[in-house]
């Protein structure tokens, strides 16, 4: 280390630095171009930028998962050459990924110690693992159920587990890639308290988020990436949200929704008395009934895990409820397959885009035409016409501002937000009668949120029925004509006068503190 460098570390306390980093992926995509990033010890540093700007790529290099094409990385002023994430962990880094890396069939405690124990003779001591988990969970105030299987815990708890895993491995620099994308407002607040506590204890945190209000509320400084290049590092107090998004996107962004007064047509879709008890005997859907009319956006609010996912699955046909009826345009869909329901006019943007929304290993083209009803449009003389497929794929990807290299590349090569834009584009293009949007803008940058919300309003204008499920209350409030709130599988709130409700009031329903009378809620269903 040069003397000058040592001085810099001492004066500014720079714990982690990326210097002139460039990353070119094998296909030729330049994801980072000459990026400089300095992280001060003990700060929460935000990394923001549009989908595909290169945030995850940069973090993966700092964490040893990818090798920079050019440039240097310094930890505590010393240059490092990580060849794997184990090297990064040994240097005190920890990372919570955009997509969790856990074994769902194992317990929380086993996941915590998995891979961290050293020595070939180590046999997993279950009791000890539970003990360690409990102690660590106490110490950092990150509450988890040590003995539960990961597949049975909430996303919020899975995230706490990821943070604990990193801390258990000795991390003093934590990288969190979009940690709040899967959390409710209440869970986000809780996480922020925990992160602030970690900061007080001397940990350094890099925080990636598309939610600029969160960045303002939590972080000390931020670095903005655009098209793989830095647009500078700032104190968060220096810039307004509007100024940040302008630096990210290169234009002004407005999330204020403009929509005409509602003009509902006839009832298109109904569910009546949906009941579902899962294999643990827990009631997930409890007499859920409602209807949606043409030109109506029906929003469903609720804390994750209160039956929203089961409701959507029961409608699209991937889950079979024990009781109830699903009707579309007077036709009974209850016993029809997923495909038949799609053909009846149901289109669905899934909350878990990598598990259900796409086949990640297949190409963009294959994913675009994966729905059978497209293939007719893309045939020439009975055979699939590859030129048509390419043109069709390009058309949608370009319209929906997906950042991609070519249509033959695999979905797994797209950045998280761009996968979501692809799915929305595909479902939108299908021109359905009922469009189900489950967390449509989760993990998407502000420019793309603006774009997708406008498309949803456009669908409403075209007299489509829309079911919007979202953990983002401001989204539910700004888009919906009518809101239903779910709590423990039941509809507990029916709000027709959306203009006169608030996030706070929705929160009371969501927590089970407030509940409308049965007769009122029954009004959500009509023949
Ligand atoms: N494995 C890969 N192979 C080829 N290109 C890739 C690969 N992973 C990412 N890219 C490309 O690199 C660019 C940056 O992607 P990255 O995932 O770093 O973006 P991001 O800023 O994290 O976006 P998001 O907000 O959507 O998560 C994108 O153009 C993406 O398509
Ligand atoms: Mg990313």
Coordinates of C-alpha atoms and ligand atoms in Angstrom, one line a residue:
X1 CA 0.0 0.0 0.0
X2 CA 1.3 3.5 -0.9
X3 CA 1.6 6.0 1.9
X4 CA -1.0 8.2 0.2
X5 CA -3.5 5.4 0.3
X6 CA -2.9 4.6 3.9
X7 CA -3.6 8.2 4.7
X8 CA -6.8 8.1 2.8
X9 CA -8.1 5.1 4.8
X10 CA -7.2 6.7 8.0
X11 CA -8.6 10.1 7.3
X12 CA -11.9 9.0 5.7
X13 CA -12.1 5.6 7.2
X14 CA -12.7 3.9 3.8
X15 CA -13.4 0.3 4.5
X16 CA -14.2 -0.9 0.9
X17 CA -13.2 0.6 -2.4
X18 CA -13.8 -0.3 -6.0
X19 CA -11.4 1.5 -8.3
X20 CA -11.9 1.8 -12.1
X21 CA -13.9 -1.4 -12.3
X22 CA -15.0 -2.6 -15.6
X23 CA -17.0 -5.8 -16.2
X24 CA -17.7 -7.3 -19.6
X25 CA -19.9 -10.4 -19.6
X26 CA -18.9 -13.3 -21.9
X27 CA -21.7 -12.3 -24.4
X28 CA -20.1 -8.8 -24.6
X29 CA -22.5 -6.8 -22.4
X30 CA -20.5 -4.1 -20.6
X31 CA -22.3 -4.1 -17.2
X32 CA -19.9 -1.9 -15.4
X33 CA -17.7 0.7 -17.0
X34 CA -14.9 2.3 -15.1
X35 CA -16.8 2.4 -11.8
X36 CA -15.4 4.0 -8.7
X37 CA -17.1 3.4 -5.3
X38 CA -15.8 4.3 -1.8
X39 CA -17.6 3.0 1.2
X40 CA -16.9 4.6 4.6
X41 CA -16.6 2.5 7.7
X42 CA -19.8 2.5 9.7
X43 CA -22.1 4.1 7.1
X44 CA -25.2 2.8 5.3
X45 CA -24.4 3.5 1.7
X46 CA -27.1 3.3 -0.9
X47 CA -26.6 2.0 -4.4
X48 CA -29.3 3.1 -6.8
X49 CA -29.9 3.0 -10.5
X50 CA -32.4 1.7 -13.1
X51 CA -33.0 -2.0 -13.8
X52 CA -29.9 -3.3 -15.6
X53 CA -27.7 -0.3 -14.5
X54 CA -25.2 -2.8 -13.1
X55 CA -25.8 -2.8 -9.3
X56 CA -25.9 -6.5 -8.7
X57 CA -23.0 -7.1 -11.0
X58 CA -20.8 -4.6 -9.1
X59 CA -21.8 -6.2 -5.8
X60 CA -21.1 -9.7 -7.1
X61 CA -17.6 -8.6 -7.9
X62 CA -17.1 -7.0 -4.4
X63 CA -18.3 -10.3 -3.0
X64 CA -16.0 -12.5 -5.1
X65 CA -18.7 -14.2 -7.2
X66 CA -17.6 -12.5 -10.4
X67 CA -14.1 -11.4 -11.5
X68 CA -13.7 -7.8 -12.7
X69 CA -12.5 -7.6 -16.3
X70 CA -10.4 -4.6 -15.2
X71 CA -9.9 -2.6 -12.0
X72 CA -9.0 -3.1 -8.4
X73 CA -10.8 -3.8 -5.1
X74 CA -9.5 -2.7 -1.7
X75 CA -10.6 -3.8 1.7
X76 CA -9.3 -1.7 4.6
X77 CA -6.9 -0.1 2.1
X78 CA -5.4 -3.4 1.1
X79 CA -5.9 -4.7 -2.5
X80 CA -7.7 -8.0 -2.6
X81 CA -8.1 -10.6 -5.4
X82 CA -11.1 -12.7 -4.5
X83 CA -11.5 -15.9 -6.4
X84 CA -14.7 -16.9 -4.7
X85 CA -17.2 -15.7 -2.2
X86 CA -15.3 -17.6 0.5
X87 CA -12.4 -15.2 0.1
X88 CA -14.8 -12.3 0.5
X89 CA -16.3 -13.8 3.6
X90 CA -12.9 -14.3 5.1
X91 CA -12.2 -10.6 4.4
X92 CA -15.3 -9.7 6.4
X93 CA -18.0 -9.3 3.7
X94 CA -21.5 -10.7 3.7
X95 CA -24.2 -10.5 1.1
X96 CA -27.9 -11.0 1.1
X97 CA -28.9 -11.7 -2.5
X98 CA -31.9 -10.5 -4.5
X99 CA -32.9 -14.1 -4.7
X100 CA -32.3 -16.0 -1.4
X101 CA -29.9 -18.9 -1.3
X102 CA -31.5 -21.3 1.2
X103 CA -32.5 -24.9 1.4
X104 CA -36.3 -24.8 1.9
X105 CA -36.6 -28.3 3.3
X106 CA -34.1 -27.7 6.1
X107 CA -34.7 -25.8 9.3
X108 CA -33.7 -22.2 10.0
X109 CA -30.9 -23.4 12.4
X110 CA -29.5 -25.8 9.9
X111 CA -29.5 -23.2 7.1
X112 CA -27.7 -20.8 9.4
X113 CA -24.7 -23.0 10.0
X114 CA -24.8 -24.8 6.6
X115 CA -21.5 -24.4 4.9
X116 CA -20.0 -22.3 7.6
X117 CA -18.7 -25.1 9.8
X118 CA -15.1 -26.0 9.2
X119 CA -13.3 -29.4 9.3
X120 CA -14.3 -32.5 7.5
X121 CA -15.2 -34.3 10.7
X122 CA -17.8 -31.8 11.8
X123 CA -21.1 -33.4 12.2
X124 CA -24.0 -31.1 12.4
X125 CA -25.0 -30.9 16.0
X126 CA -28.7 -30.0 15.8
X127 CA -29.0 -28.8 19.4
X128 CA -26.0 -26.7 19.0
X129 CA -27.2 -25.2 15.8
X130 CA -30.5 -24.2 17.5
X131 CA -28.6 -22.7 20.4
X132 CA -26.3 -20.7 18.1
X133 CA -29.3 -19.4 16.2
X134 CA -31.1 -18.3 19.3
X135 CA -28.1 -16.5 20.7
X136 CA -27.3 -14.7 17.5
X137 CA -30.9 -13.8 17.0
X138 CA -31.1 -12.3 20.5
X139 CA -27.8 -10.5 20.0
X140 CA -28.8 -8.7 16.8
X141 CA -32.5 -8.5 17.6
X142 CA -33.3 -10.4 14.4
X143 CA -36.1 -12.8 15.5
X144 CA -36.3 -16.1 13.7
X145 CA -37.9 -19.5 14.6
X146 CA -34.8 -21.7 14.8
X147 CA -36.6 -25.0 14.5
X148 CA -39.0 -24.2 11.7
X149 CA -38.4 -25.3 8.1
X150 CA -37.5 -22.5 5.8
X151 CA -40.3 -23.4 3.5
X152 CA -42.8 -22.6 6.3
X153 CA -41.5 -19.2 7.3
X154 CA -42.4 -15.8 5.9
X155 CA -40.2 -14.0 3.4
X156 CA -39.4 -11.4 6.0
X157 CA -38.0 -14.1 8.3
X158 CA -36.1 -15.7 5.5
X159 CA -34.4 -12.4 5.0
X160 CA -33.5 -12.1 8.7
X161 CA -32.0 -15.6 8.3
X162 CA -29.9 -14.4 5.4
X163 CA -28.6 -11.5 7.5
X164 CA -27.9 -13.8 10.4
X165 CA -26.0 -16.2 8.1
X166 CA -23.7 -13.4 7.0
X167 CA -23.2 -12.2 10.6
X168 CA -22.5 -15.7 11.8
X169 CA -19.8 -15.9 9.2
X170 CA -18.2 -12.8 10.7
X171 CA -19.3 -10.1 8.3
X172 CA -18.7 -6.5 9.2
X173 CA -19.6 -5.2 5.8
X174 CA -23.0 -6.3 4.7
X175 CA -24.3 -6.0 1.2
X176 CA -28.1 -6.1 0.9
X177 CA -29.5 -6.4 -2.6
X178 CA -33.0 -5.0 -2.6
X179 CA -33.9 -6.3 0.8
X180 CA -37.2 -4.4 1.1
X181 CA -38.6 -5.5 -2.3
X182 CA -40.4 -8.4 -0.5
X183 CA -41.4 -6.7 2.7
X184 CA -44.5 -4.9 3.9
X185 CA -44.3 -1.4 5.2
X186 CA -44.3 -2.7 8.8
X187 CA -41.6 -5.2 8.1
X188 CA -39.5 -2.6 6.3
X189 CA -39.7 -0.3 9.3
X190 CA -38.6 -3.2 11.5
X191 CA -35.7 -4.0 9.2
X192 CA -34.5 -0.4 9.2
X193 CA -34.4 -0.4 13.0
X194 CA -32.3 -3.5 12.9
X195 CA -30.0 -2.1 10.3
X196 CA -29.5 1.1 12.3
X197 CA -28.7 -1.0 15.3
X198 CA -26.0 -2.8 13.2
X199 CA -24.6 0.5 12.1
X200 CA -24.4 1.6 15.8
X201 CA -22.5 -1.5 16.5
X202 CA -19.9 -0.6 13.9
X203 CA -21.1 -2.6 10.9
X204 CA -21.0 -1.1 7.4
X205 CA -23.9 -1.6 5.1
X206 CA -24.4 -1.3 1.4
X207 CA -28.1 -1.0 0.6
X208 CA -29.6 -1.5 -2.8
X209 CA -33.2 -0.2 -3.3
X210 CA -35.5 1.3 -5.9
X211 CA -37.5 3.0 -3.2
X212 CA -36.0 6.4 -2.9
X213 CA -37.9 7.4 0.2
X214 CA -36.3 4.4 1.9
X215 CA -32.8 5.6 0.8
X216 CA -33.6 9.0 2.2
X217 CA -34.8 7.6 5.5
X218 CA -32.1 5.1 6.1
X219 CA -28.8 5.9 4.3
X220 CA -26.0 8.3 4.9
X221 CA -24.6 8.5 1.4
X222 CA -25.4 7.1 -2.0
X223 CA -23.9 6.3 -5.3
X224 CA -25.9 6.4 -8.5
X225 CA -25.3 4.1 -11.4
X226 CA -26.6 4.6 -14.9
X227 CA -25.8 2.4 -17.8
X228 CA -22.9 0.8 -15.9
X229 CA -21.3 4.1 -15.1
X230 CA -21.3 6.1 -11.8
X231 CA -23.2 9.4 -11.8
X232 CA -21.5 10.3 -8.5
X233 CA -21.6 9.8 -4.8
X234 CA -23.7 12.2 -2.6
X235 CA -24.9 12.7 0.9
X236 CA -28.5 11.7 0.8
X237 CA -29.6 15.0 2.3
X238 CA -28.0 16.8 -0.7
X239 CA -30.6 15.6 -3.3
X240 CA -34.4 15.4 -3.4
X241 CA -36.1 12.2 -4.6
X242 CA -36.9 14.0 -7.9
X243 CA -33.2 14.9 -8.4
X244 CA -32.1 11.4 -7.6
X245 CA -34.5 9.8 -10.1
X246 CA -33.4 12.4 -12.7
X247 CA -29.8 11.3 -12.3
X248 CA -30.8 7.7 -12.5
X249 CA -33.1 7.8 -15.4
X250 CA -32.0 11.0 -17.2
X251 CA -35.5 12.5 -17.2
X252 CA -38.2 13.6 -14.8
X253 CA -40.4 10.8 -13.5
X254 CA -43.9 11.1 -12.1
X255 CA -45.6 8.4 -10.1
X256 CA -48.8 10.5 -9.8
X257 CA -51.5 8.5 -11.5
X258 CA -53.8 10.2 -13.9
X259 CA -57.0 8.3 -14.6
X260 CA -60.5 9.1 -15.7
X261 CA -63.5 8.6 -13.4
X262 CA -64.5 5.0 -13.2
X263 CA -66.9 3.7 -15.8
X264 CA -67.7 0.2 -14.9
X265 CA -69.4 -2.2 -17.4
X266 CA -70.9 -5.5 -16.6
X267 CA -69.5 -8.0 -14.1
X268 CA -66.8 -10.1 -15.8
X269 CA -65.4 -12.2 -13.0
X270 CA -66.4 -13.5 -9.6
X271 CA -65.3 -15.8 -6.9
X272 CA -67.9 -17.1 -4.4
X273 CA -67.1 -18.7 -1.0
X274 CA -63.6 -19.8 -1.8
X275 CA -62.4 -22.0 1.1
X276 CA -58.9 -23.5 1.4
X277 CA -57.3 -25.3 4.2
X278 CA -53.6 -26.2 3.6
X279 CA -51.8 -29.5 4.4
X280 CA -51.0 -28.2 7.9
X281 CA -54.6 -27.7 8.6
X282 CA -54.3 -23.9 8.5
X283 CA -57.2 -22.0 6.9
X284 CA -55.8 -19.9 4.1
X285 CA -59.0 -18.9 2.4
X286 CA -62.1 -18.3 4.4
X287 CA -65.3 -17.7 2.4
X288 CA -63.7 -15.3 0.0
X289 CA -66.3 -13.7 -2.3
X290 CA -66.0 -10.8 -4.7
X291 CA -66.7 -9.7 -8.3
X292 CA -64.8 -7.5 -10.7
X293 CA -66.5 -5.4 -13.4
X294 CA -65.3 -4.3 -16.8
X295 CA -63.1 -1.2 -16.4
X296 CA -62.5 -1.8 -12.7
X297 CA -59.3 -2.2 -10.8
X298 CA -59.9 -4.2 -7.7
X299 CA -56.9 -3.9 -5.3
X300 CA -56.1 -6.5 -2.6
X301 CA -54.1 -5.3 0.3
X302 CA -52.8 -7.4 3.1
X303 CA -49.6 -8.4 4.9
X304 CA -47.8 -11.1 2.9
X305 CA -49.0 -14.5 3.8
X306 CA -52.7 -13.7 4.6
X307 CA -54.1 -15.7 1.8
X308 CA -53.4 -13.4 -1.2
X309 CA -51.1 -15.9 -2.9
X310 CA -53.6 -18.7 -2.4
X311 CA -56.4 -16.6 -3.7
X312 CA -54.4 -15.8 -6.9
X313 CA -53.5 -19.5 -7.3
X314 CA -57.1 -20.6 -6.8
X315 CA -58.1 -18.2 -9.6
X316 CA -55.4 -19.1 -12.1
X317 CA -55.9 -22.8 -11.3
X318 CA -52.6 -23.9 -9.7
X319 CA -54.3 -24.6 -6.4
X320 CA -57.5 -26.5 -5.8
X321 CA -59.6 -25.1 -3.0
X322 CA -61.9 -27.4 -1.0
X323 CA -64.9 -25.2 -1.7
X324 CA -66.2 -22.3 -3.8
X325 CA -66.7 -21.3 -7.3
X326 CA -64.8 -19.3 -9.9
X327 CA -66.9 -17.7 -12.7
X328 CA -65.9 -15.7 -15.8
X329 CA -68.5 -14.1 -18.0
X330 CA -71.1 -16.5 -16.6
X331 CA -68.9 -19.6 -17.3
X332 CA -68.0 -21.8 -14.4
X333 CA -64.2 -22.2 -14.4
X334 CA -63.9 -24.0 -11.1
X335 CA -62.9 -27.4 -12.5
X336 CA -61.0 -26.2 -15.5
X337 CA -57.2 -26.5 -16.0
X338 CA -54.7 -23.6 -15.9
X339 CA -54.6 -23.6 -19.7
X340 CA -58.3 -23.6 -20.2
X341 CA -58.6 -20.7 -17.8
X342 CA -56.0 -18.8 -19.8
X343 CA -58.0 -19.5 -22.9
X344 CA -61.1 -18.2 -21.2
X345 CA -59.2 -14.9 -20.9
X346 CA -57.2 -14.9 -17.7
X347 CA -53.8 -13.5 -17.7
X348 CA -51.4 -13.5 -14.8
X349 CA -48.3 -11.7 -13.7
X350 CA -46.9 -13.9 -10.9
X351 CA -45.3 -12.6 -7.7
X352 CA -42.5 -15.1 -8.1
X353 CA -41.2 -14.4 -11.6
X354 CA -38.4 -16.9 -11.6
X355 CA -40.4 -19.8 -10.2
X356 CA -43.7 -19.4 -12.1
X357 CA -43.4 -16.5 -14.4
X358 CA -40.5 -17.7 -16.6
X359 CA -38.2 -20.6 -17.4
X360 CA -34.9 -18.9 -16.6
X361 CA -32.7 -21.3 -18.5
X362 CA -34.6 -20.8 -21.8
X363 CA -34.2 -18.0 -24.2
X364 CA -36.1 -14.8 -24.2
X365 CA -37.9 -16.0 -27.3
X366 CA -38.9 -19.3 -25.8
X367 CA -40.3 -17.5 -22.8
X368 CA -42.2 -15.1 -24.8
X369 CA -44.0 -17.8 -26.9
X370 CA -44.3 -20.2 -23.9
X371 CA -48.1 -19.6 -23.9
X372 CA -49.7 -21.8 -26.4
X373 CA -52.1 -19.2 -27.6
X374 CA -49.3 -17.2 -29.1
X375 CA -48.1 -19.9 -31.4
X376 CA -50.9 -19.5 -33.9
X377 CA -49.9 -15.9 -34.5
X378 CA -46.4 -17.0 -35.1
X379 CA -46.9 -19.7 -37.6
X380 CA -46.4 -19.7 -41.4
X381 CA -47.9 -22.7 -43.2
X382 CA -48.4 -24.7 -40.0
X383 CA -44.8 -24.2 -38.8
X384 CA -43.4 -21.9 -36.3
X385 CA -41.7 -19.1 -38.2
X386 CA -38.5 -18.2 -36.4
X387 CA -38.4 -14.7 -38.0
X388 CA -41.8 -13.9 -36.7
X389 CA -40.9 -15.2 -33.3
X390 CA -37.8 -12.9 -33.2
X391 CA -39.8 -9.9 -34.4
X392 CA -42.6 -10.6 -32.0
X393 CA -40.2 -11.0 -29.0
X394 CA -38.3 -7.8 -29.9
X395 CA -41.5 -5.9 -30.3
X396 CA -42.7 -6.6 -26.8
X397 CA -39.3 -6.3 -25.2
X398 CA -38.7 -2.9 -26.8
X399 CA -42.2 -1.6 -26.0
X400 CA -41.7 -2.6 -22.3
X401 CA -38.2 -1.1 -22.1
X402 CA -36.6 -4.4 -21.3
X403 CA -32.8 -4.1 -21.2
X404 CA -31.4 -7.1 -23.1
X405 CA -28.7 -8.0 -25.5
X406 CA -30.4 -10.3 -28.0
X407 CA -33.5 -12.4 -28.1
X408 CA -31.6 -15.7 -28.0
X409 CA -30.0 -15.1 -24.7
X410 CA -31.4 -16.8 -21.6
X411 CA -33.8 -15.1 -19.1
X412 CA -31.3 -15.8 -16.3
X413 CA -28.9 -13.3 -17.9
X414 CA -31.4 -10.4 -17.4
X415 CA -31.3 -8.2 -14.4
X416 CA -34.1 -8.9 -11.8
X417 CA -36.3 -5.9 -12.8
X418 CA -36.0 -6.7 -16.5
X419 CA -37.3 -10.2 -16.0
X420 CA -40.4 -8.6 -14.4
X421 CA -40.8 -6.2 -17.3
X422 CA -40.6 -9.1 -19.7
X423 CA -43.4 -11.0 -17.9
X424 CA -45.6 -7.9 -17.7
X425 CA -45.1 -7.3 -21.4
X426 CA -46.0 -10.8 -22.3
X427 CA -49.2 -10.9 -20.3
X428 CA -50.2 -7.5 -21.3
X429 CA -49.8 -8.3 -25.0
X430 CA -52.2 -11.2 -24.6
X431 CA -55.1 -8.7 -24.3
X432 CA -57.0 -10.7 -21.6
X433 CA -60.4 -10.1 -20.1
X434 CA -59.1 -10.4 -16.6
X435 CA -55.6 -9.3 -15.8
X436 CA -54.2 -10.5 -12.5
X437 CA -51.2 -8.4 -11.4
X438 CA -49.5 -9.9 -8.3
X439 CA -46.8 -7.5 -7.0
X440 CA -46.4 -6.0 -10.5
X441 CA -43.8 -3.4 -9.7
X442 CA -41.8 -5.3 -7.0
X443 CA -38.1 -4.8 -7.7
X444 CA -38.6 -2.4 -10.6
X445 CA -37.0 1.0 -11.0
X446 CA -39.0 4.2 -10.9
X447 CA -39.0 4.8 -14.6
X448 CA -40.4 1.3 -15.2
X449 CA -42.9 1.6 -12.3
X450 CA -44.3 4.7 -14.0
X451 CA -44.5 2.9 -17.3
X452 CA -46.2 -0.3 -15.9
X453 CA -48.7 1.7 -13.8
X454 CA -49.7 3.7 -16.9
X455 CA -50.2 0.4 -18.8
X456 CA -52.5 -0.9 -16.0
X457 CA -54.6 2.3 -16.2
X458 CA -54.7 1.8 -20.0
X459 CA -56.1 -1.7 -19.6
X460 CA -58.8 -0.2 -17.3
X461 CA -59.6 2.4 -20.0
X462 CA -60.0 -0.5 -22.4
X463 CA -62.7 -1.9 -20.1
X464 CA -60.6 -4.8 -18.8
X465 CA -61.1 -6.2 -15.3
X466 CA -58.0 -6.0 -13.2
X467 CA -57.1 -7.7 -10.0
X468 CA -54.2 -6.0 -8.4
X469 CA -52.4 -7.6 -5.5
X470 CA -49.7 -5.5 -4.0
X471 CA -47.8 -5.1 -0.8
X472 CA -47.1 -1.5 -1.8
X473 CA -49.9 0.4 -0.2
X474 CA -49.3 3.6 -2.2
X475 CA -49.6 1.5 -5.3
X476 CA -52.9 0.0 -4.2
X477 CA -54.2 3.4 -3.2
X478 CA -53.3 5.2 -6.3
X479 CA -54.5 2.6 -8.8
X480 CA -57.5 0.8 -7.3
X481 CA -61.1 1.8 -7.8
X482 CA -62.1 -0.5 -5.0
X483 CA -60.0 -2.2 -2.3
X484 CA -60.4 -5.4 -0.4
X485 CA -58.2 -6.0 2.6
X486 CA -57.3 -9.6 3.6
X487 CA -56.4 -10.8 7.1
X488 CA -55.8 -14.5 7.9
X489 CA -57.6 -15.7 4.8
X490 CA -60.6 -13.5 5.2
X491 CA -61.8 -10.3 3.6
X492 CA -61.9 -7.9 6.6
X493 CA -62.3 -4.6 4.7
X494 CA -64.3 -3.5 1.7
X495 CA -63.4 0.1 0.6
X496 CA -65.4 1.7 -2.2
X497 CA -64.4 5.2 -1.4
X498 CA -60.7 4.9 -2.1
X499 CA -60.1 8.6 -2.2
X500 CA -61.1 8.9 1.5
X501 CA -59.0 6.1 2.9
X502 CA -55.3 6.2 3.8
X503 CA -52.3 3.9 4.2
X504 CA -52.9 4.1 7.9
X505 CA -56.5 2.9 7.7
X506 CA -55.5 0.0 5.5
X507 CA -52.8 -0.8 8.0
X508 CA -55.4 -1.2 10.7
X509 CA -57.4 -3.7 8.7
X510 CA -54.2 -5.5 7.7
X511 CA -53.2 -6.0 11.3
X512 CA -56.6 -7.2 12.2
X513 CA -57.4 -4.3 14.4
X514 CA -60.3 -3.0 12.3
X515 CA -63.0 -5.1 10.5
X516 CA -66.1 -4.2 8.5
X517 CA -69.4 -5.8 9.2
X518 CA -70.2 -9.0 7.3
X519 CA -73.2 -7.5 5.4
X520 CA -70.9 -4.7 4.1
X521 CA -68.2 -7.1 2.9
X522 CA -70.8 -9.3 1.2
X523 CA -71.5 -6.2 -1.0
X524 CA -68.2 -6.9 -2.8
X525 CA -69.9 -9.8 -4.5
X526 CA -72.6 -9.4 -7.1
X527 CA -74.1 -11.9 -9.6
Ligands
LIG1 N1 -24.9 -13.6 -16.3 C1 -25.0 -12.6 -17.2 N2 -24.6 -12.7 -18.5 C2 -24.8 -11.7 -19.4 N3 -25.3 -10.5 -19.1 C3 -25.7 -10.3 -17.8 C4 -25.5 -11.3 -16.8 N4 -26.0 -10.8 -15.6 C5 -26.4 -9.5 -15.9 N5 -26.2 -9.2 -17.2 C6 -26.4 -7.9 -17.8 O1 -25.7 -6.9 -17.2 C7 -26.4 -5.7 -17.0 C8 -26.4 -5.3 -15.5 O2 -27.2 -6.2 -14.8 P1 -27.4 -6.2 -13.2 O3 -28.0 -7.5 -12.8 O4 -26.0 -5.9 -12.6 O5 -28.3 -4.9 -13.1 P2 -29.1 -4.3 -11.7 O6 -28.6 -2.9 -11.7 O7 -28.8 -5.2 -10.6 O8 -30.6 -4.4 -12.2 P3 -32.0 -4.7 -11.3 O9 -32.3 -3.4 -10.7 O10 -32.9 -5.0 -12.4 O11 -31.7 -5.8 -10.4 C9 -27.8 -5.9 -17.6 O12 -27.8 -5.4 -18.9 C10 -27.9 -7.4 -17.6 O13 -28.7 -7.9 -18.7
LIG2 MG1 -30.0 -6.4 -9.4

